[in-house]
Short mmCIF file of C-alpha atoms in Angstrom, two decimals:
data_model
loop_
_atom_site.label_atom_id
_atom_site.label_comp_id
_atom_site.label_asym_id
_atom_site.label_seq_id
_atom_site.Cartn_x
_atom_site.Cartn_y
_atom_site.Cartn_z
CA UNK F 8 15.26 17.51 -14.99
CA UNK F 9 11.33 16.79 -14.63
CA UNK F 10 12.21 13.43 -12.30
CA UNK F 11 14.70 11.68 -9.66
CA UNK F 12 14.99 7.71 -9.98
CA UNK F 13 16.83 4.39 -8.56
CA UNK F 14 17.33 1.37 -9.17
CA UNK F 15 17.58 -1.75 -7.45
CA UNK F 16 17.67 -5.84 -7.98
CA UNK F 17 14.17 -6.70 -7.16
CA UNK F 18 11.13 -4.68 -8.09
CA UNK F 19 9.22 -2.44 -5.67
CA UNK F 20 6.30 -3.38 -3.92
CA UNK F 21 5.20 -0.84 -1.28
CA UNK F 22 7.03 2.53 -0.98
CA UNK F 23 6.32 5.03 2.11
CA UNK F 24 7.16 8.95 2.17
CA UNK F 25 8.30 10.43 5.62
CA UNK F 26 10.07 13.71 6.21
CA UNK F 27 13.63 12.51 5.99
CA UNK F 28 12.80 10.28 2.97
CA UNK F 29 11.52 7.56 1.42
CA UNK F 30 11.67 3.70 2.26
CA UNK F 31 10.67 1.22 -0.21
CA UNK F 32 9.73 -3.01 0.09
CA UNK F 33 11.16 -5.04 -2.68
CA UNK F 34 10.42 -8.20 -3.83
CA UNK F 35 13.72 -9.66 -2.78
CA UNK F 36 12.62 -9.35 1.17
CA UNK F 37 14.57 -6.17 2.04
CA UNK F 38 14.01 -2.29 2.55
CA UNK F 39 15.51 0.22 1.25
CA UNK F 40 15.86 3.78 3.09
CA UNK F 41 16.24 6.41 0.81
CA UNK F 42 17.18 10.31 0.86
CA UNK F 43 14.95 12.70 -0.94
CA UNK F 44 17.28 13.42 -3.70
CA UNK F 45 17.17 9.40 -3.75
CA UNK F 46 21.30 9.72 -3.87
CA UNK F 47 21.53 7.98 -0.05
CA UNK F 48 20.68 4.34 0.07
CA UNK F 49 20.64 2.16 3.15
CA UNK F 50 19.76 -1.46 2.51
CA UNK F 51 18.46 -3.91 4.98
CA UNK F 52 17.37 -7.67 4.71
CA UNK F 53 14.59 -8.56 6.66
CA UNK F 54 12.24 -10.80 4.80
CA UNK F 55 9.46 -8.80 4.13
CA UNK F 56 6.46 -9.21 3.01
CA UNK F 57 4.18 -5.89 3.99
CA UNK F 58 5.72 -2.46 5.07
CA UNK F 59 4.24 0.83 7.08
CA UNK F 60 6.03 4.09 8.41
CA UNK F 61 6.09 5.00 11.92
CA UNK F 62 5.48 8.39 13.89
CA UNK F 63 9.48 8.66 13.99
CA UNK F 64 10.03 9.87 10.37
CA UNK F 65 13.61 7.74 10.68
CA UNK F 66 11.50 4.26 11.51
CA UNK F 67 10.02 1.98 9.90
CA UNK F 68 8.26 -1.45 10.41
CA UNK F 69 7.94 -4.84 8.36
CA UNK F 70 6.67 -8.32 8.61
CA UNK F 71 7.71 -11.48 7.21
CA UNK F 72 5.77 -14.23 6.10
CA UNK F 73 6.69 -15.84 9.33
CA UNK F 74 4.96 -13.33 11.39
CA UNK F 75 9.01 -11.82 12.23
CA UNK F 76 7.87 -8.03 13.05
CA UNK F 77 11.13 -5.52 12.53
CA UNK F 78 11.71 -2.37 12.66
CA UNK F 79 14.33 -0.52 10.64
CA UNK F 80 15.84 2.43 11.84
CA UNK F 81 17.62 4.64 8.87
CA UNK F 82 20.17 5.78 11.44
CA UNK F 83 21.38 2.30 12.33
CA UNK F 84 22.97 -0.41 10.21
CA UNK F 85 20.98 -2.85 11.49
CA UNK F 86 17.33 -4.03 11.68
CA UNK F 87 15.60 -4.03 15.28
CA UNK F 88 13.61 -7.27 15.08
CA UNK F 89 10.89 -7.10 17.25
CA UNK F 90 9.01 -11.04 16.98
CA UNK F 91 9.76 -14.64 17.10
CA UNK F 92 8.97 -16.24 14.05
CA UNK F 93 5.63 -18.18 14.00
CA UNK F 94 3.72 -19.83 11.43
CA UNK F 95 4.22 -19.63 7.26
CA UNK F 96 1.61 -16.50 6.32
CA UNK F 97 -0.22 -16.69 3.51
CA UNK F 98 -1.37 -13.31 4.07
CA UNK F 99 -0.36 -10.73 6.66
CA UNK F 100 -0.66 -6.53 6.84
CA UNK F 101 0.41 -3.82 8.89
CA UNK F 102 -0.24 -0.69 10.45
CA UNK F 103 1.13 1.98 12.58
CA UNK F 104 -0.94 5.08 14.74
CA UNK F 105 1.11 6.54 17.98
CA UNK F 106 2.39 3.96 19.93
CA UNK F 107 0.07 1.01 18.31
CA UNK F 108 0.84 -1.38 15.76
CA UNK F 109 -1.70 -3.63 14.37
CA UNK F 110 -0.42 -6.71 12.32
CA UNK F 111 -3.15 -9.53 10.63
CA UNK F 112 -1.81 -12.69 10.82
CA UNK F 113 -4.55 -14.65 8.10
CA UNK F 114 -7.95 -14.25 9.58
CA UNK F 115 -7.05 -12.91 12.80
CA UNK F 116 -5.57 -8.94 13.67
CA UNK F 117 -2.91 -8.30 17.13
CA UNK F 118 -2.68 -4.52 18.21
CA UNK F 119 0.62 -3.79 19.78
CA UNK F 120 2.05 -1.28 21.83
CA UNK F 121 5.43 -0.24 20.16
CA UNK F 122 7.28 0.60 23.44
CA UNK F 123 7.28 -2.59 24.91
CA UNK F 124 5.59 -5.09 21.59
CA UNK F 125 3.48 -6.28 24.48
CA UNK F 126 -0.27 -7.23 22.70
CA UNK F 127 -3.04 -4.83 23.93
CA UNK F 128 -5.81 -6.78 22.58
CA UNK F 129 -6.56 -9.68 19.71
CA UNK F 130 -9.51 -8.85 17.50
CA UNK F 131 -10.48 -12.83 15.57
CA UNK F 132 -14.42 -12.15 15.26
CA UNK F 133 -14.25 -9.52 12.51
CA UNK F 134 -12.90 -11.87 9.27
CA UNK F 135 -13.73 -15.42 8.36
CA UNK F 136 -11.09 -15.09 5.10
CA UNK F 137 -7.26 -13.84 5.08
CA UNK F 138 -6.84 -10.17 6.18
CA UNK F 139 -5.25 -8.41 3.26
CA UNK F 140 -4.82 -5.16 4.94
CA UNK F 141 -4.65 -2.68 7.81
CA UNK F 142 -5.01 0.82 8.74
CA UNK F 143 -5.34 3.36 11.25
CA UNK F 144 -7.81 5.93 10.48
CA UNK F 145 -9.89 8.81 12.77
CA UNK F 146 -8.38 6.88 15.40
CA UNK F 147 -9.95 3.73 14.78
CA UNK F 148 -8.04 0.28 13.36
CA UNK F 149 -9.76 -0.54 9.51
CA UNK F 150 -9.48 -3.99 8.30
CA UNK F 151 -10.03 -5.46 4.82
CA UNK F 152 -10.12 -9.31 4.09
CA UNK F 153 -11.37 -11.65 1.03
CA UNK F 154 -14.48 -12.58 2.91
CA UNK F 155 -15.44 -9.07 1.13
CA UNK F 156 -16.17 -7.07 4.30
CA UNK F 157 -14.15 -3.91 5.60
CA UNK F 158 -14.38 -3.78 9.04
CA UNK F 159 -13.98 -0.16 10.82
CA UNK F 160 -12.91 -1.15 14.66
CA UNK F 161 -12.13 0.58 17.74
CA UNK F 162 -9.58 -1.41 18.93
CA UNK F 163 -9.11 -0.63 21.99
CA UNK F 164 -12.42 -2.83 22.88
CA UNK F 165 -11.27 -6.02 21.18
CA UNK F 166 -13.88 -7.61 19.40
CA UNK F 167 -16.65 -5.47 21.30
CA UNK F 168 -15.52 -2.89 19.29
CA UNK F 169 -16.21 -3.34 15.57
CA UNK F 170 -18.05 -0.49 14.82
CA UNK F 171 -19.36 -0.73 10.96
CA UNK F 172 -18.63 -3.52 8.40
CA UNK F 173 -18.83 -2.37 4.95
CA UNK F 174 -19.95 -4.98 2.57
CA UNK F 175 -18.25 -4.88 -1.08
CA UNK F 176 -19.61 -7.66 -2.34
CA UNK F 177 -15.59 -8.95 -3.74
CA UNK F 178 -12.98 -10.01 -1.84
CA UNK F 179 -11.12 -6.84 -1.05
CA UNK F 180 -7.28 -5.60 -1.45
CA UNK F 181 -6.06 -2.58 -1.15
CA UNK F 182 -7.10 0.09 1.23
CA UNK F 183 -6.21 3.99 1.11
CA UNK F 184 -6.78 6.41 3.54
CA UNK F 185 -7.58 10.00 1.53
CA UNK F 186 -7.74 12.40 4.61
CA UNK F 187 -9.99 12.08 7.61
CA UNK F 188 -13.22 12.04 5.99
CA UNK F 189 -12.60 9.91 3.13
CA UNK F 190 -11.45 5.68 3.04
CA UNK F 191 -10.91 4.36 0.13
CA UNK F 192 -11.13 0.37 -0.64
CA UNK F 193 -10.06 -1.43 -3.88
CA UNK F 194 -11.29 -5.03 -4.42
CA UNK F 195 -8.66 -7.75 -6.43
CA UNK F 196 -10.85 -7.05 -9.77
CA UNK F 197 -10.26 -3.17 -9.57
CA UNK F 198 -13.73 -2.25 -7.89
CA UNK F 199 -13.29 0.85 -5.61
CA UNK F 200 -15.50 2.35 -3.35
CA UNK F 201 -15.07 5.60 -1.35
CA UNK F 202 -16.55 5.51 2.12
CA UNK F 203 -17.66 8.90 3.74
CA UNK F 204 -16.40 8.21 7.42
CA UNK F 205 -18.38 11.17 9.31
CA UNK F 206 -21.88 10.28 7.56
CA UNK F 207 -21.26 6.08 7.65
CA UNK F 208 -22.16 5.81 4.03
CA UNK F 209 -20.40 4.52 0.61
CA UNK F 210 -20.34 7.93 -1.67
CA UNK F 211 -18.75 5.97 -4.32
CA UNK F 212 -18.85 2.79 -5.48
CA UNK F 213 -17.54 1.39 -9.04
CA UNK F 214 -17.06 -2.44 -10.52
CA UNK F 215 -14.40 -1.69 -12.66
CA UNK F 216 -12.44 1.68 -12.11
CA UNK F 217 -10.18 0.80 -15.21
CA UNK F 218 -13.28 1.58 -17.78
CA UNK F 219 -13.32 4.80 -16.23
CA UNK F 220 -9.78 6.28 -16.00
CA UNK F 221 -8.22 4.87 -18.91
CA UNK F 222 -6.57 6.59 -21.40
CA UNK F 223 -6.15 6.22 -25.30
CA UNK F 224 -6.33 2.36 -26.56
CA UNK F 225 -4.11 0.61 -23.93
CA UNK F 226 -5.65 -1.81 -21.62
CA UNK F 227 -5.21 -0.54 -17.86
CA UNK F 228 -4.19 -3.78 -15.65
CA UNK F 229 -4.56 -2.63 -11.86
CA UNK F 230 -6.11 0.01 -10.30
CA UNK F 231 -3.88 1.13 -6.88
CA UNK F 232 -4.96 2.65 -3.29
CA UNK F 233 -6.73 6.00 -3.46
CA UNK F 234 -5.13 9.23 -1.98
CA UNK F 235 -5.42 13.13 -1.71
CA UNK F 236 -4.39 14.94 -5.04
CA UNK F 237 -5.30 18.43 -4.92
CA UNK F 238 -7.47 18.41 -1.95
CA UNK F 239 -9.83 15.81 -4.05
CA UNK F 240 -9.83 12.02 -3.64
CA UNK F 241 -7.10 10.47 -5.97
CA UNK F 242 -6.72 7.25 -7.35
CA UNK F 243 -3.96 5.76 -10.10
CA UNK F 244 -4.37 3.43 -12.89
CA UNK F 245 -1.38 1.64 -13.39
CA UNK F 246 -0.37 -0.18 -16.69
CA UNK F 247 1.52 -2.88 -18.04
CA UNK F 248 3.36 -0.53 -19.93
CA UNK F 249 4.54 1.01 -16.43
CA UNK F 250 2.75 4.02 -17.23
CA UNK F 251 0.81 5.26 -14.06
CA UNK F 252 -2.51 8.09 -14.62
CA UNK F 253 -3.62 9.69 -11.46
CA UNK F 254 -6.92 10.74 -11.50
CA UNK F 255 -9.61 13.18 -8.92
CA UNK F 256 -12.94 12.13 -8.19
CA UNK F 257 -15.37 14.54 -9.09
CA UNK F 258 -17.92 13.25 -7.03
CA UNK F 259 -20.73 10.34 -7.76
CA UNK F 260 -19.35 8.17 -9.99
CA UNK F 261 -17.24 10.61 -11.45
CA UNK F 262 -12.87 11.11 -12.44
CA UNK F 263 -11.27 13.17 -14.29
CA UNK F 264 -7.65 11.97 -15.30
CA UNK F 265 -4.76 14.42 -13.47
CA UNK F 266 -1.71 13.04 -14.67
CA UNK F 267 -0.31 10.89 -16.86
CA UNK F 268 3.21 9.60 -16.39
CA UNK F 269 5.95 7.11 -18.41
CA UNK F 270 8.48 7.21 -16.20
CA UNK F 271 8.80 3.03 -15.54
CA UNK F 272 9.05 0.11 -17.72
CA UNK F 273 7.05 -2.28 -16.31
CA UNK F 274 3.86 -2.01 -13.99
CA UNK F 275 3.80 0.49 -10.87
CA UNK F 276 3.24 -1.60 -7.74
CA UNK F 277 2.51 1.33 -5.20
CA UNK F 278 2.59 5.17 -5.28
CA UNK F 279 1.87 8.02 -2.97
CA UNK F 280 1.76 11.71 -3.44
CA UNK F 281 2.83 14.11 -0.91
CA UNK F 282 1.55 18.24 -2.14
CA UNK F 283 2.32 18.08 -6.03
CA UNK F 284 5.37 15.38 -5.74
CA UNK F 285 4.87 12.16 -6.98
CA UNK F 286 6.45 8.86 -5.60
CA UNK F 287 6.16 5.21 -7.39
CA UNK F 288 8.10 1.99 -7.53
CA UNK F 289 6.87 -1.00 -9.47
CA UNK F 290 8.29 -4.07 -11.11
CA UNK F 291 11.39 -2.43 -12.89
CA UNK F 292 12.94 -2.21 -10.21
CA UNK F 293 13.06 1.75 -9.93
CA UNK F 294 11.84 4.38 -7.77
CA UNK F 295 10.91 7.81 -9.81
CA UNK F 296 9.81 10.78 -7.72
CA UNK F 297 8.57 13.67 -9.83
CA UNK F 298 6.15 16.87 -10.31
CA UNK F 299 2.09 16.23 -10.67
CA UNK F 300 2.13 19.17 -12.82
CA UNK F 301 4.74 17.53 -15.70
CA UNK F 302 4.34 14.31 -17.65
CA UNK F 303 7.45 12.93 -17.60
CA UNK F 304 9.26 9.97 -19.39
CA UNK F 305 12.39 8.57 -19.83
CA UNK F 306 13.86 9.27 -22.96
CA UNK F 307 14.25 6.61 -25.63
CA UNK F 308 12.64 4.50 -23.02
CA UNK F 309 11.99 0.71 -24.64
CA UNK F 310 9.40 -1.99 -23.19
CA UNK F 311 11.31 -4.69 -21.45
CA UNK F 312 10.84 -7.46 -18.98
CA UNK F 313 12.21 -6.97 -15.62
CA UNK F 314 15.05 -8.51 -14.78
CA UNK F 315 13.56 -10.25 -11.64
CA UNK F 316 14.08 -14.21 -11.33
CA UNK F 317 10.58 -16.27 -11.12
CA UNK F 318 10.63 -16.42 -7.42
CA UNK F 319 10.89 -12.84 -6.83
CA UNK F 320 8.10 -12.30 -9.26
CA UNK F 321 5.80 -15.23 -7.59
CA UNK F 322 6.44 -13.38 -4.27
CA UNK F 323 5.08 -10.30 -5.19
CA UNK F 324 2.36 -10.64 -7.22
CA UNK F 325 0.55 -11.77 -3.83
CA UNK F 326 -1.32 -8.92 -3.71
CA UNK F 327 -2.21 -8.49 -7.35
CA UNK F 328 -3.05 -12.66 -6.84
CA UNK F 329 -4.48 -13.44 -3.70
CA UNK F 330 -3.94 -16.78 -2.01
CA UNK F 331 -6.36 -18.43 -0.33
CA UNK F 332 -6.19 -21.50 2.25
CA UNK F 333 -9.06 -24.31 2.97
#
């Protein structure tokens, strides 16, 4: 058997890997804590919109469009929720490094500490647009909003400490953290740059990854975070199809295709891989975990809508289709 699956109702929007397992967002509100045979499923309701792992491997964390922060223990039956419910979000993100937890509420970023959810600092100078994500990376908080900057922060000084904004020139969507050297930043029109985080520079920086990593005749439609795939920078084309191609950056403006995989139906939302496994999730509503080194598909697999309702599907194409307030 060359891959694992699940399904559930909604369709999969974020999906995180930690040692026990794997925890995935779905469109419906709630998280899902998986085994890593995928046969053990724990479901929990909480409304969310964005999710991010913890340094407990059984912990989790989510926020609502409300601004409700949870987290979600796999070992308990019910979510831990953390915040009082403020104002509807149009956009919101979050992150998790030791005991901090940064969350963007629109334009604006609050850095937590975990024991105690008490707010260690505010940072609202960095972004005049909605924050569309967060993440913690060589120990500093990165930020990356539709005003087109990503802003690298030591967060511990507040506002004093933005250290480097990095101007893409697009409003921005998707961030990926490679490995310690290496950010990665993908703009809502499939630009992606790689960022060189010892020597302050952008390495890599190209309008359209889709005219690069495409394969055969079919039209890619979103190009995902960037990760590590065999020591190299990584990034993953995903298609309508729900075929997903993982490719290495061979430096400049450079990538040679990896892997190419059929496993879904419909379009990959969100991937990671962890050594040679594979995880994704997307809008069929399945998780598939499987080998780098195979190309695996479902057999006598047929194209077909997913059977989410309209609402679902409005609610997660946020990130694909960015909102924006006056």
């Amino acid at each position: 058997m060359n891959y694992l699956s699940s399904q559930h109702d909604g369709y999969g929007l974020e999906i995180n890997c930690s040692p026990i397992g794997v925890n995935v967002l779905w469109s419906d509100g709630s998280l899902s804590w998986y085994s890593s045979d995928l046969k053990q499923e724990k479901n929990y309701q909480v409304n969310g919109q964005r999710s991010c792992n913890s340094n407990d491997p059984n912990v989790a964390f989510t926020i609502s469009d409300t601004g409700v922060i949870c987290s979600i223990d796999c070992r308990q039956d019910q979510p831990n929720i953390l915040t009082k419910p403020s104002n509807h979000l149009t956009e919101t993100a979050i992150a998790s490094f030791d005991i901090g937890l940064a969350v963007s509420f629109k334009t604006y970023i609050k850095c937590f500490d975990i024991r105690n959810m008490k707010v260690v600092c505010t940072i609202n100078e960095a972004h005049c647009d909605d924050i569309v994500d967060v993440a913690f990376w060589r120990g500093l908080l990165v930020s990356a909003s539709q005003d087109n900057l990503c802003c690298i922060i030591d967060y511990t000084q507040g506002n004093n400490g933005i250290l480097d904004t990095i101007n893409v020139g697009k409003p921005l969507g998707l961030l990926g953290v490679a490995s310690n050297k290496y950010l990665t930043i993908v703009s809502d029109d499939n630009a992606f740059v790689i960022y060189n985080g010892e020597t302050s520079t952008i390495e890599c920086q190209i309008d359209d990854l889709r005219t690069i990593t495409s394969i055969g005749d079919e039209t890619p439609s979103t190009i995902l975070k960037g990760c590590m795939i065999d020591n190299k920078i990584g990034t993953a084309t995903s298609f309508d199809s729900g075929k997903l191609v993982l490719s290495t950056w061979l430096g400049t403006n450079s990538f040679l295709p990896r892997s190419e995989a059929h496993c879904h139906s419909a379009l990959v939302r969100d991937y990671e891989v962890i050594n040679d496994i594979v995880y994704s999730t997307g809008e069929d509503g399945k998780i598939f975990v499987y080998n780098i080194n195979t190309s695996p598909r479902q057999q006598g697999q047929l194209l077909h809508q997913s059977k989410v309702t309209t609402s679902l599907r409005e609610r997660g194409e946020r990130r694909s289709n960015r909102m924006s307030e006056d």
